[in-house]
Short mmCIF file of C-alpha atoms in Angstrom, two decimals:
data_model
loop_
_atom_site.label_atom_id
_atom_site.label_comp_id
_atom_site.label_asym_id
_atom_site.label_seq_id
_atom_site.Cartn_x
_atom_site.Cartn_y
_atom_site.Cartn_z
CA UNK A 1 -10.66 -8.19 -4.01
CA UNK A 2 -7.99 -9.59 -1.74
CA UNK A 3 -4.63 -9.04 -1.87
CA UNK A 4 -0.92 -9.96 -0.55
CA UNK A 5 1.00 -7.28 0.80
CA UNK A 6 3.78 -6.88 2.70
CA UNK A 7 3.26 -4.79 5.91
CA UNK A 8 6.02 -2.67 7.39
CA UNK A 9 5.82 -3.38 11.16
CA UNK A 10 8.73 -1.49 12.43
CA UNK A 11 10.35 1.06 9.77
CA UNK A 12 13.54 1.24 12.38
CA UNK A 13 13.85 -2.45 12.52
CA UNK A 14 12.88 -2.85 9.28
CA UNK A 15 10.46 -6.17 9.99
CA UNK A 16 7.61 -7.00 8.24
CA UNK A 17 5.04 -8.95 8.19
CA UNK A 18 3.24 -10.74 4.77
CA UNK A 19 -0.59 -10.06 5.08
CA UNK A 20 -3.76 -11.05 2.95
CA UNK A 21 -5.77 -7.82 2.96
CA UNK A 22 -8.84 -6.25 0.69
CA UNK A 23 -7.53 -3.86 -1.78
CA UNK A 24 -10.47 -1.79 -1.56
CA UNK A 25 -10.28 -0.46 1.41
CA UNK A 26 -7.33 2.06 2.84
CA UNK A 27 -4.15 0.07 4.25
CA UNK A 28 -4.52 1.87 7.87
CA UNK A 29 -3.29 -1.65 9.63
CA UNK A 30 -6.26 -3.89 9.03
CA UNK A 31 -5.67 -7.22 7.53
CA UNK A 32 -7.78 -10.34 6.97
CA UNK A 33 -4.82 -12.78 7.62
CA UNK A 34 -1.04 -12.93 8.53
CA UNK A 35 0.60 -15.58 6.07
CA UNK A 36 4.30 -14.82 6.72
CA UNK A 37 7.58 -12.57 8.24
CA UNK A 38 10.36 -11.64 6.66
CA UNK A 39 13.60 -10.16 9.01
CA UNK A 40 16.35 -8.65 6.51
CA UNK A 41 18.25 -7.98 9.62
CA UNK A 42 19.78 -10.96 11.08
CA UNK A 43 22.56 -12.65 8.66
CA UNK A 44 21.35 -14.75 7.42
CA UNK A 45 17.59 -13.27 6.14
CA UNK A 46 14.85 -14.70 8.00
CA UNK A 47 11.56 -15.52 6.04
CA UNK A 48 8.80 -17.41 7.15
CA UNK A 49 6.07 -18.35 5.16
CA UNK A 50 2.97 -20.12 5.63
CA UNK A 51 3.08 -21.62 2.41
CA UNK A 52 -0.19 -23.68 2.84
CA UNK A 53 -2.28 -20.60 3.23
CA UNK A 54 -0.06 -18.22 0.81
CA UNK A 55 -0.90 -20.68 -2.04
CA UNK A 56 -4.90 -20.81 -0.78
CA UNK A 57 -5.02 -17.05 -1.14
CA UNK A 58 -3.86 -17.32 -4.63
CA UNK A 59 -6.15 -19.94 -5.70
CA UNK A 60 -9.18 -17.65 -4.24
CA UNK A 61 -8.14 -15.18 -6.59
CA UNK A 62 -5.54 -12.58 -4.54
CA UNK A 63 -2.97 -10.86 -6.46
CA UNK A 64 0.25 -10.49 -4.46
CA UNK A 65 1.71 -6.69 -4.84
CA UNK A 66 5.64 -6.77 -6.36
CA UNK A 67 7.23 -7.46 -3.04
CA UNK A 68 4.98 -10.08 -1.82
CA UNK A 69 5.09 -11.39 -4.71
CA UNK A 70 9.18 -11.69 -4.54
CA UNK A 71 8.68 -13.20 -0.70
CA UNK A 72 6.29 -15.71 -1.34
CA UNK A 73 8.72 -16.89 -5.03
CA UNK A 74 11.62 -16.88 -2.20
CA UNK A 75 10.00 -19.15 -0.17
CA UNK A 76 9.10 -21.47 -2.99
CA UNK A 77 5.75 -20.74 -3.82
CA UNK A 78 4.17 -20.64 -7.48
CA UNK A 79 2.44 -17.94 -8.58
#
């Protein structure tokens, strides 16, 4: 089963970086596809979101986790 996530990059610059990846197997850095970044520190927020493939995910059935989930309604997407 796939999932959204959002992926911590860079804990000191606080980055991250909105992933599709399986839920079965360990989050160790592997992904199946980037779909967005989000930068909380530049004023204001940046968030990018590939909304296209974000809402393709969804329709094949992945579940975003609570974060991803609050990205991807920030950038507009239904879920």
């Amino acid at each position: 089963a796939q999932c959204l996530v959002g992926s911590e990059m860079c804990i000191r610059d606080r980055y991250y970086t909105l992933v599709v990846a399986d839920s079965r197997f360990p989050s160790d850095g592997r992904f199946i596809e980037k779909v967005g970044t989000y930068n909380p520190m530049v004023e204001p927020a940046e968030l990018k979101v590939d909304t296209e493939k974000v809402t393709e995910w969804i329709k094949k059935g992945a579940k975003p986790t609570d974060t991803a989930a609050a990205l991807i309604k920030k950038a507009g997407v239904e879920i």
